[in-house]
Amino acid sequence: MQVIQVEAPSKTYQVFVKSGIIKELATYIAQLEKKPTSLFIITDSIVEKLYLDSVKQSLNHLKIYEGIIPSGEASKSFEQYERLLTIALQSQLDRHSLIVALGGGVVGDIAGFVAATYMRGIRFIQVPTTLLAQDSSVGGKVAINHPLGKNMIGAFYQPEMVLYDPTCFTTLPSEELRSGFAEVYKHGLINDELFFDWLHKEITDLTNIEPIVIEEMLKRSIEIKASIVKADEKESGIRAYLNLGHTLGHAIEKELGYGKMTHGEAVTIGILFAMNVSEELLKCSLPIQELKLWLSKLGYSTELPKILNSKQLLNTMKSDKKAENGTINMVLMREIGKVCLMPVKESTLLKHLEKMLE
Ligand code: NAD
Ligand code: ZN
């Protein structure tokens, strides 16, 4: 088992990474300072079928309520948020109840937001089931989407603990593994060259990683996220480094239509783009070709889809990141493990977008 301490300024908690932990929730819940009066398990329609029974097995002595949302990003909506609150009220959850977020980033984000706002905030724990959720379940950003923007309605609200069972990855489709792994190697790129080199050496097939390597990979990735959250919980400074690859990544997701490409796969193309821009502006030399080769072997597309339009992408990037004086603030890379935030001219961005679309 790996245990990682997250020392966010507003709360300290632990992330436990252990195969089979999903069946041992009762043991961990019993460690909470105040025993919960009831549990509200929030999950999605796919995870419900795969894991809800296993989770409930150990909890049969507790009063349990369930809220199941349809699988997918569209569920981070006002409608589902209201529905979950209605179940919470009808079930008479009180201030000592505990919300259990069982699922990927979508469930973690909406369940966390329900927890942050129900009766002005009740406790919740994260039980992530996707690889991407090593990122989203740690750090306390919880949110739902507004029709005008993703994650626009939310809060910073930390969980009591995170219980991470890597055996859940065995049922994840390969594109979801790629989506999550992008956030893992991104942590290496922004913060830790040794970790990145280790991943490069160890990970040759995302569907076939030794359990011990998975645990080590999750541990280091979560440690990096935790260290950034400790330094800057509310993203007034270095937490923005986590956005490496996201300026273009978000624009690709939006322009293709959400769900056409997973988040991490779009971010991967965004990272390669950010590296191209970095080489020009920071006059550095980055191992872009080597990275592309490795990512292609892992099944990622490393090219911008040719149906996309450079000007349209730039416009979307501008609206996402609040452009100022003809520049967009972007995370750039000096070398592996060292990044910085810099304003980049729209003309430079357009030039590189056009090059990638040639
Ligand atoms: P997700 O929760 O939609 O999960 C992806 C798909 O996998 C879904 O269809 C889900 O039903 C299914 N699934 C989940 N676990 C499974 C399992 N073990 N086996 C088989 N299928 C499984 O998406 P995600 O990629 O986990 O998370 C994306 C969301 O996370 C986005 O909404 C994003 O905004 C959010 N996010 C939040 C943060 C944060 O800091 N809060 C960070 C990154 C991303
Ligand atoms: Zn991301």
GROMACS .gro file of C-alpha atoms and ligand atoms in nm:
model
  403
    1MET     CA    1   0.000   0.000   0.000
    2GLN     CA    2   0.111   0.354  -0.072
    3VAL     CA    3   0.002   0.640   0.154
    4ILE     CA    4   0.041   0.998   0.041
    5GLN     CA    5  -0.020   1.291   0.272
    6VAL     CA    6  -0.190   1.593   0.114
    7GLU     CA    7  -0.126   1.908   0.316
    8ALA     CA    8  -0.357   2.159   0.154
    9PRO     CA    9  -0.366   2.484   0.355
   10SER     CA   10  -0.737   2.427   0.432
   11LYS     CA   11  -0.706   2.060   0.530
   12THR     CA   12  -0.461   1.770   0.565
   13TYR     CA   13  -0.572   1.427   0.447
   14GLN     CA   14  -0.437   1.102   0.314
   15VAL     CA   15  -0.455   0.921  -0.016
   16PHE     CA   16  -0.438   0.542   0.021
   17VAL     CA   17  -0.344   0.345  -0.290
   18LYS     CA   18  -0.411  -0.026  -0.250
   19SER     CA   19  -0.542  -0.310  -0.465
   20GLY     CA   20  -0.874  -0.430  -0.325
   21ILE     CA   21  -0.928  -0.122  -0.102
   22ILE     CA   22  -1.269  -0.072  -0.263
   23LYS     CA   23  -1.393  -0.371  -0.061
   24GLU     CA   24  -1.254  -0.232   0.264
   25LEU     CA   25  -1.425   0.105   0.285
   26ALA     CA   26  -1.575   0.030   0.626
   27THR     CA   27  -1.227   0.000   0.782
   28TYR     CA   28  -1.126   0.342   0.659
   29ILE     CA   29  -1.457   0.511   0.737
   30ALA     CA   30  -1.425   0.377   1.092
   31GLN     CA   31  -1.103   0.581   1.122
   32LEU     CA   32  -1.287   0.911   1.076
   33GLU     CA   33  -1.290   1.119   1.391
   34LYS     CA   34  -1.672   1.142   1.395
   35LYS     CA   35  -1.862   0.834   1.277
   36PRO     CA   36  -2.104   0.918   0.995
   37THR     CA   37  -2.474   0.885   1.066
   38SER     CA   38  -2.541   0.774   0.707
   39LEU     CA   39  -2.365   0.741   0.373
   40PHE     CA   40  -2.467   0.884   0.039
   41ILE     CA   41  -2.286   0.696  -0.238
   42ILE     CA   42  -2.278   0.893  -0.562
   43THR     CA   43  -2.169   0.701  -0.871
   44ASP     CA   44  -2.241   0.675  -1.244
   45SER     CA   45  -2.437   0.420  -1.444
   46ILE     CA   46  -2.127   0.228  -1.562
   47VAL     CA   47  -1.938   0.221  -1.233
   48GLU     CA   48  -2.259   0.123  -1.051
   49LYS     CA   49  -2.276  -0.201  -1.247
   50LEU     CA   50  -1.908  -0.278  -1.209
   51TYR     CA   51  -1.827  -0.185  -0.849
   52LEU     CA   52  -2.119  -0.067  -0.636
   53ASP     CA   53  -2.197  -0.412  -0.495
   54SER     CA   54  -1.832  -0.471  -0.396
   55VAL     CA   55  -1.823  -0.135  -0.222
   56LYS     CA   56  -2.147  -0.196  -0.035
   57GLN     CA   57  -2.038  -0.542   0.086
   58SER     CA   58  -1.829  -0.407   0.372
   59LEU     CA   59  -2.076  -0.135   0.460
   60ASN     CA   60  -2.386  -0.334   0.546
   61HIS     CA   61  -2.401  -0.206   0.903
   62LEU     CA   62  -2.439   0.155   0.784
   63LYS     CA   63  -2.742   0.340   0.653
   64ILE     CA   64  -2.675   0.381   0.281
   65TYR     CA   65  -2.842   0.598   0.017
   66GLU     CA   66  -2.750   0.601  -0.350
   67GLY     CA   67  -2.743   0.861  -0.625
   68ILE     CA   68  -2.668   0.727  -0.973
   69ILE     CA   69  -2.596   0.973  -1.255
   70PRO     CA   70  -2.571   0.877  -1.623
   71SER     CA   71  -2.209   0.807  -1.726
   72GLY     CA   72  -2.038   1.097  -1.906
   73GLU     CA   73  -1.947   1.465  -1.891
   74ALA     CA   74  -2.306   1.579  -1.962
   75SER     CA   75  -2.394   1.473  -1.608
   76LYS     CA   76  -2.193   1.756  -1.453
   77SER     CA   77  -2.512   1.960  -1.495
   78PHE     CA   78  -2.750   2.171  -1.286
   79GLU     CA   79  -3.015   1.907  -1.349
   80GLN     CA   80  -2.811   1.620  -1.200
   81TYR     CA   81  -2.684   1.846  -0.921
   82GLU     CA   82  -3.040   1.931  -0.821
   83ARG     CA   83  -3.147   1.566  -0.848
   84LEU     CA   84  -2.866   1.458  -0.613
   85LEU     CA   85  -2.955   1.733  -0.364
   86THR     CA   86  -3.317   1.622  -0.376
   87ILE     CA   87  -3.216   1.264  -0.291
   88ALA     CA   88  -2.997   1.399  -0.010
   89LEU     CA   89  -3.288   1.600   0.134
   90GLN     CA   90  -3.540   1.320   0.093
   91SER     CA   91  -3.297   1.083   0.266
   92GLN     CA   92  -3.262   1.338   0.547
   93LEU     CA   93  -2.886   1.345   0.527
   94ASP     CA   94  -2.759   1.556   0.815
   95ARG     CA   95  -2.439   1.741   0.899
   96HIS     CA   96  -2.277   1.414   1.011
   97SER     CA   97  -2.355   1.220   0.693
   98LEU     CA   98  -2.074   1.128   0.455
   99ILE     CA   99  -2.080   1.147   0.078
  100VAL     CA  100  -1.883   0.879  -0.107
  101ALA     CA  101  -1.778   0.977  -0.462
  102LEU     CA  102  -1.733   0.644  -0.641
  103GLY     CA  103  -1.619   0.692  -0.999
  104GLY     CA  104  -1.407   0.899  -1.235
  105GLY     CA  105  -1.352   1.274  -1.248
  106VAL     CA  106  -1.713   1.346  -1.341
  107VAL     CA  107  -1.849   1.177  -1.030
  108GLY     CA  108  -1.572   1.324  -0.812
  109ASP     CA  109  -1.642   1.676  -0.933
  110ILE     CA  110  -2.023   1.674  -0.896
  111ALA     CA  111  -2.029   1.468  -0.575
  112GLY     CA  112  -1.767   1.699  -0.426
  113PHE     CA  113  -1.976   2.000  -0.521
  114VAL     CA  114  -2.286   1.845  -0.365
  115ALA     CA  115  -2.078   1.785  -0.049
  116ALA     CA  116  -1.944   2.142  -0.053
  117THR     CA  117  -2.290   2.296  -0.074
  118TYR     CA  118  -2.539   2.061   0.097
  119MET     CA  119  -2.620   2.221   0.433
  120ARG     CA  120  -2.324   2.456   0.372
  121GLY     CA  121  -2.085   2.162   0.348
  122ILE     CA  122  -2.075   1.802   0.472
  123ARG     CA  123  -1.784   1.557   0.463
  124PHE     CA  124  -1.698   1.350   0.157
  125ILE     CA  125  -1.446   1.089   0.052
  126GLN     CA  126  -1.316   1.017  -0.296
  127VAL     CA  127  -1.307   0.660  -0.426
  128PRO     CA  128  -1.162   0.713  -0.775
  129THR     CA  129  -1.205   0.445  -1.041
  130THR     CA  130  -1.027   0.600  -1.341
  131LEU     CA  131  -0.660   0.671  -1.401
  132LEU     CA  132  -0.745   1.034  -1.470
  133ALA     CA  133  -0.890   1.062  -1.122
  134GLN     CA  134  -0.539   1.037  -0.968
  135ASP     CA  135  -0.537   1.400  -1.074
  136SER     CA  136  -0.897   1.509  -1.018
  137SER     CA  137  -0.958   1.341  -0.681
  138VAL     CA  138  -0.669   1.523  -0.515
  139GLY     CA  139  -0.662   1.897  -0.462
  140GLY     CA  140  -1.019   1.988  -0.382
  141LYS     CA  141  -1.141   2.143  -0.705
  142VAL     CA  142  -1.507   2.044  -0.734
  143ALA     CA  143  -1.750   2.173  -0.993
  144ILE     CA  144  -2.034   2.135  -1.237
  145ASN     CA  145  -2.056   2.280  -1.587
  146HIS     CA  146  -2.265   2.575  -1.702
  147PRO     CA  147  -2.398   2.570  -2.059
  148LEU     CA  148  -2.159   2.863  -2.121
  149GLY     CA  149  -1.848   2.702  -1.977
  150LYS     CA  150  -1.692   2.390  -1.829
  151ASN     CA  151  -1.632   2.378  -1.451
  152MET     CA  152  -1.765   2.733  -1.414
  153ILE     CA  153  -1.975   2.667  -1.102
  154GLY     CA  154  -1.770   2.516  -0.823
  155ALA     CA  155  -1.568   2.541  -0.507
  156PHE     CA  156  -1.240   2.448  -0.346
  157TYR     CA  157  -1.345   2.174  -0.106
  158GLN     CA  158  -1.110   1.900   0.014
  159PRO     CA  159  -1.218   1.541   0.083
  160GLU     CA  160  -1.164   1.361   0.417
  161MET     CA  161  -0.958   1.096   0.240
  162VAL     CA  162  -0.901   0.936  -0.098
  163LEU     CA  163  -0.920   0.556  -0.133
  164TYR     CA  164  -0.766   0.451  -0.463
  165ASP     CA  165  -0.798   0.096  -0.593
  166PRO     CA  166  -0.584   0.040  -0.906
  167THR     CA  167  -0.758  -0.291  -0.983
  168CYS     CA  168  -1.044  -0.075  -1.117
  169PHE     CA  169  -0.821   0.007  -1.415
  170THR     CA  170  -0.864  -0.347  -1.551
  171THR     CA  171  -1.212  -0.254  -1.677
  172LEU     CA  172  -1.115   0.088  -1.818
  173PRO     CA  173  -1.124   0.123  -2.199
  174SER     CA  174  -0.780   0.194  -2.349
  175GLU     CA  175  -0.870   0.551  -2.452
  176GLU     CA  176  -0.958   0.625  -2.087
  177LEU     CA  177  -0.621   0.482  -1.981
  178ARG     CA  178  -0.453   0.715  -2.231
  179SER     CA  179  -0.662   1.004  -2.102
  180GLY     CA  180  -0.546   0.947  -1.745
  181PHE     CA  181  -0.186   0.867  -1.830
  182ALA     CA  182  -0.150   1.205  -2.003
  183GLU     CA  183  -0.201   1.374  -1.665
  184VAL     CA  184   0.053   1.136  -1.510
  185TYR     CA  185   0.340   1.200  -1.752
  186LYS     CA  186   0.242   1.571  -1.750
  187HIS     CA  187   0.329   1.574  -1.378
  188GLY     CA  188   0.675   1.444  -1.472
  189LEU     CA  189   0.718   1.706  -1.744
  190ILE     CA  190   0.632   1.998  -1.516
  191ASN     CA  191   0.804   1.889  -1.200
  192ASP     CA  192   1.029   1.585  -1.204
  193GLU     CA  193   1.265   1.479  -1.480
  194LEU     CA  194   1.363   1.157  -1.299
  195PHE     CA  195   0.997   1.052  -1.275
  196PHE     CA  196   0.945   1.131  -1.641
  197ASP     CA  197   1.252   0.925  -1.741
  198TRP     CA  198   1.132   0.639  -1.521
  199LEU     CA  199   0.790   0.643  -1.688
  200HIS     CA  200   0.951   0.656  -2.030
  201LYS     CA  201   1.153   0.345  -1.946
  202GLU     CA  202   0.886   0.147  -1.758
  203ILE     CA  203   0.565   0.217  -1.948
  204THR     CA  204   0.555   0.052  -2.289
  205ASP     CA  205   0.194  -0.073  -2.293
  206LEU     CA  206  -0.080   0.102  -2.094
  207THR     CA  207  -0.299  -0.208  -2.087
  208ASN     CA  208  -0.027  -0.419  -1.933
  209ILE     CA  209   0.152  -0.249  -1.644
  210GLU     CA  210   0.287  -0.448  -1.349
  211PRO     CA  211   0.081  -0.376  -1.033
  212ILE     CA  212   0.392  -0.262  -0.849
  213VAL     CA  213   0.472  -0.015  -1.127
  214ILE     CA  214   0.112   0.115  -1.121
  215GLU     CA  215   0.132   0.179  -0.747
  216GLU     CA  216   0.467   0.356  -0.778
  217MET     CA  217   0.343   0.562  -1.071
  218LEU     CA  218   0.028   0.671  -0.884
  219LYS     CA  219   0.227   0.749  -0.571
  220ARG     CA  220   0.473   0.980  -0.744
  221SER     CA  221   0.209   1.144  -0.961
  222ILE     CA  222  -0.013   1.217  -0.660
  223GLU     CA  223   0.287   1.340  -0.458
  224ILE     CA  224   0.364   1.595  -0.726
  225LYS     CA  225   0.002   1.711  -0.741
  226ALA     CA  226  -0.004   1.728  -0.358
  227SER     CA  227   0.313   1.937  -0.344
  228ILE     CA  228   0.165   2.186  -0.588
  229VAL     CA  229  -0.166   2.202  -0.399
  230LYS     CA  230   0.025   2.256  -0.074
  231ALA     CA  231   0.207   2.554  -0.221
  232ASP     CA  232  -0.092   2.703  -0.402
  233GLU     CA  233  -0.432   2.554  -0.312
  234LYS     CA  234  -0.643   2.818  -0.486
  235GLU     CA  235  -0.443   2.856  -0.807
  236SER     CA  236  -0.306   3.204  -0.759
  237GLY     CA  237   0.041   3.098  -0.873
  238ILE     CA  238   0.218   2.771  -0.951
  239ARG     CA  239  -0.096   2.553  -0.955
  240ALA     CA  240  -0.141   2.701  -1.302
  241TYR     CA  241   0.157   2.489  -1.416
  242LEU     CA  242  -0.081   2.192  -1.408
  243ASN     CA  243  -0.241   2.351  -1.714
  244LEU     CA  244   0.051   2.248  -1.936
  245GLY     CA  245  -0.102   2.140  -2.268
  246HIS     CA  246  -0.451   2.248  -2.161
  247THR     CA  247  -0.474   2.576  -2.356
  248LEU     CA  248  -0.483   2.394  -2.688
  249GLY     CA  249  -0.617   2.071  -2.532
  250HIS     CA  250  -0.940   2.238  -2.417
  251ALA     CA  251  -0.980   2.407  -2.757
  252ILE     CA  252  -0.941   2.072  -2.938
  253GLU     CA  253  -1.204   1.910  -2.713
  254LYS     CA  254  -1.445   2.195  -2.771
  255GLU     CA  255  -1.387   2.228  -3.147
  256LEU     CA  256  -1.414   1.854  -3.212
  257GLY     CA  257  -1.721   1.834  -2.988
  258TYR     CA  258  -1.693   1.701  -2.632
  259GLY     CA  259  -1.654   1.326  -2.617
  260LYS     CA  260  -1.495   1.289  -2.963
  261MET     CA  261  -1.148   1.272  -2.813
  262THR     CA  262  -1.073   1.209  -2.445
  263HIS     CA  263  -0.942   1.497  -2.234
  264GLY     CA  264  -0.592   1.353  -2.189
  265GLU     CA  265  -0.553   1.264  -2.554
  266ALA     CA  266  -0.634   1.625  -2.647
  267VAL     CA  267  -0.396   1.751  -2.376
  268THR     CA  268  -0.120   1.534  -2.525
  269ILE     CA  269  -0.145   1.720  -2.855
  270GLY     CA  270  -0.157   2.043  -2.653
  271ILE     CA  271   0.165   1.948  -2.472
  272LEU     CA  272   0.348   1.884  -2.801
  273PHE     CA  273   0.220   2.221  -2.923
  274ALA     CA  274   0.340   2.395  -2.605
  275MET     CA  275   0.681   2.232  -2.651
  276ASN     CA  276   0.706   2.360  -3.011
  277VAL     CA  277   0.620   2.713  -2.894
  278SER     CA  278   0.867   2.681  -2.603
  279GLU     CA  279   1.155   2.588  -2.836
  280GLU     CA  280   1.099   2.907  -3.034
  281LEU     CA  281   1.037   3.150  -2.748
  282LEU     CA  282   1.272   3.012  -2.483
  283LYS     CA  283   1.543   2.914  -2.731
  284CYS     CA  284   1.566   2.570  -2.576
  285SER     CA  285   1.592   2.224  -2.726
  286LEU     CA  286   1.333   1.970  -2.609
  287PRO     CA  287   1.311   1.597  -2.691
  288ILE     CA  288   0.991   1.643  -2.893
  289GLN     CA  289   1.054   1.368  -3.150
  290GLU     CA  290   1.146   1.117  -2.879
  291LEU     CA  291   0.830   1.201  -2.686
  292LYS     CA  292   0.617   1.170  -2.999
  293LEU     CA  293   0.759   0.827  -3.075
  294TRP     CA  294   0.688   0.699  -2.723
  295LEU     CA  295   0.337   0.843  -2.718
  296SER     CA  296   0.257   0.693  -3.061
  297LYS     CA  297   0.368   0.352  -2.933
  298LEU     CA  298   0.128   0.397  -2.641
  299GLY     CA  299  -0.155   0.457  -2.890
  300TYR     CA  300  -0.182   0.837  -2.875
  301SER     CA  301  -0.240   1.046  -3.181
  302THR     CA  302   0.033   1.312  -3.184
  303GLU     CA  303  -0.109   1.520  -3.470
  304LEU     CA  304  -0.379   1.787  -3.467
  305PRO     CA  305  -0.688   1.641  -3.640
  306LYS     CA  306  -0.684   1.787  -3.991
  307ILE     CA  307  -1.053   1.877  -3.979
  308LEU     CA  308  -0.970   2.152  -3.729
  309ASN     CA  309  -0.912   2.509  -3.834
  310SER     CA  310  -0.621   2.712  -3.695
  311LYS     CA  311  -0.808   3.046  -3.666
  312GLN     CA  312  -1.106   2.882  -3.502
  313LEU     CA  313  -0.878   2.702  -3.254
  314LEU     CA  314  -0.707   3.030  -3.170
  315ASN     CA  315  -1.041   3.201  -3.109
  316THR     CA  316  -1.147   2.922  -2.874
  317MET     CA  317  -0.812   2.940  -2.693
  318LYS     CA  318  -0.864   3.315  -2.649
  319SER     CA  319  -1.211   3.278  -2.500
  320ASP     CA  320  -1.093   3.000  -2.264
  321LYS     CA  321  -0.794   3.185  -2.126
  322LYS     CA  322  -0.894   3.553  -2.129
  323ALA     CA  323  -0.655   3.696  -2.386
  324GLU     CA  324  -0.483   4.024  -2.300
  325ASN     CA  325  -0.327   4.269  -2.549
  326GLY     CA  326  -0.310   4.013  -2.825
  327THR     CA  327  -0.138   3.753  -2.606
  328ILE     CA  328  -0.245   3.435  -2.427
  329ASN     CA  329  -0.085   3.321  -2.101
  330MET     CA  330   0.052   2.974  -2.154
  331VAL     CA  331   0.261   2.722  -1.964
  332LEU     CA  332   0.590   2.675  -2.149
  333MET     CA  333   0.874   2.432  -2.086
  334ARG     CA  334   1.241   2.525  -2.044
  335GLU     CA  335   1.353   2.166  -2.002
  336ILE     CA  336   1.192   1.845  -1.879
  337GLY     CA  337   1.079   1.915  -1.522
  338LYS     CA  338   1.097   2.296  -1.552
  339VAL     CA  339   0.807   2.506  -1.673
  340CYS     CA  340   0.703   2.870  -1.658
  341LEU     CA  341   0.398   3.082  -1.735
  342MET     CA  342   0.439   3.331  -2.019
  343PRO     CA  343   0.229   3.555  -2.240
  344VAL     CA  344   0.251   3.432  -2.600
  345LYS     CA  345   0.155   3.645  -2.900
  346GLU     CA  346  -0.149   3.530  -3.093
  347SER     CA  347   0.053   3.551  -3.415
  348THR     CA  348   0.309   3.305  -3.275
  349LEU     CA  349   0.034   3.066  -3.170
  350LEU     CA  350  -0.133   3.087  -3.509
  351LYS     CA  351   0.196   3.015  -3.686
  352HIS     CA  352   0.253   2.698  -3.481
  353LEU     CA  353  -0.107   2.584  -3.522
  354GLU     CA  354  -0.074   2.620  -3.898
  355LYS     CA  355   0.254   2.428  -3.893
  356MET     CA  356   0.091   2.143  -3.700
  357LEU     CA  357  -0.196   2.132  -3.949
  358GLU     CA  358   0.029   2.122  -4.261
  359NAD     P1  359  -1.537   1.006  -1.628
  359NAD     O1  360  -1.564   1.018  -1.486
  359NAD     O2  361  -1.645   1.044  -1.723
  359NAD     O3  362  -1.492   0.856  -1.662
  359NAD     C1  363  -1.464   0.818  -1.794
  359NAD     C2  364  -1.554   0.702  -1.839
  359NAD     O4  365  -1.511   0.582  -1.775
  359NAD     C3  366  -1.700   0.718  -1.802
  359NAD     O5  367  -1.777   0.664  -1.907
  359NAD     C4  368  -1.715   0.633  -1.677
  359NAD     O6  369  -1.848   0.584  -1.662
  359NAD     C5  370  -1.620   0.520  -1.706
  359NAD     N1  371  -1.558   0.453  -1.593
  359NAD     C6  372  -1.519   0.506  -1.474
  359NAD     N2  373  -1.451   0.415  -1.403
  359NAD     C7  374  -1.449   0.302  -1.477
  359NAD     C8  375  -1.390   0.175  -1.458
  359NAD     N3  376  -1.316   0.147  -1.351
  359NAD     N4  377  -1.407   0.083  -1.556
  359NAD     C9  378  -1.477   0.111  -1.670
  359NAD     N5  379  -1.532   0.231  -1.694
  359NAD    C10  380  -1.517   0.325  -1.598
  359NAD     O7  381  -1.409   1.090  -1.672
  359NAD     P2  382  -1.263   1.107  -1.613
  359NAD     O8  383  -1.175   1.103  -1.732
  359NAD     O9  384  -1.234   1.019  -1.498
  359NAD    O10  385  -1.269   1.256  -1.556
  359NAD    C11  386  -1.295   1.367  -1.639
  359NAD    C12  387  -1.356   1.478  -1.558
  359NAD    O11  388  -1.263   1.513  -1.456
  359NAD    C13  389  -1.386   1.604  -1.636
  359NAD    O12  390  -1.515   1.647  -1.605
  359NAD    C14  391  -1.283   1.704  -1.584
  359NAD    O13  392  -1.332   1.836  -1.586
  359NAD    C15  393  -1.261   1.655  -1.445
  359NAD     N6  394  -1.130   1.692  -1.390
  359NAD    C16  395  -1.129   1.751  -1.269
  359NAD    C17  396  -1.008   1.787  -1.212
  359NAD    C18  397  -1.007   1.847  -1.076
  359NAD    O14  398  -0.901   1.891  -1.030
  359NAD     N7  399  -1.119   1.848  -1.008
  359NAD    C19  400  -0.888   1.761  -1.278
  359NAD    C20  401  -0.893   1.699  -1.402
  359NAD    C21  402  -1.015   1.664  -1.457
  360ZN      ZN  403  -0.646   1.794  -1.740
   0.00000   0.00000   0.00000
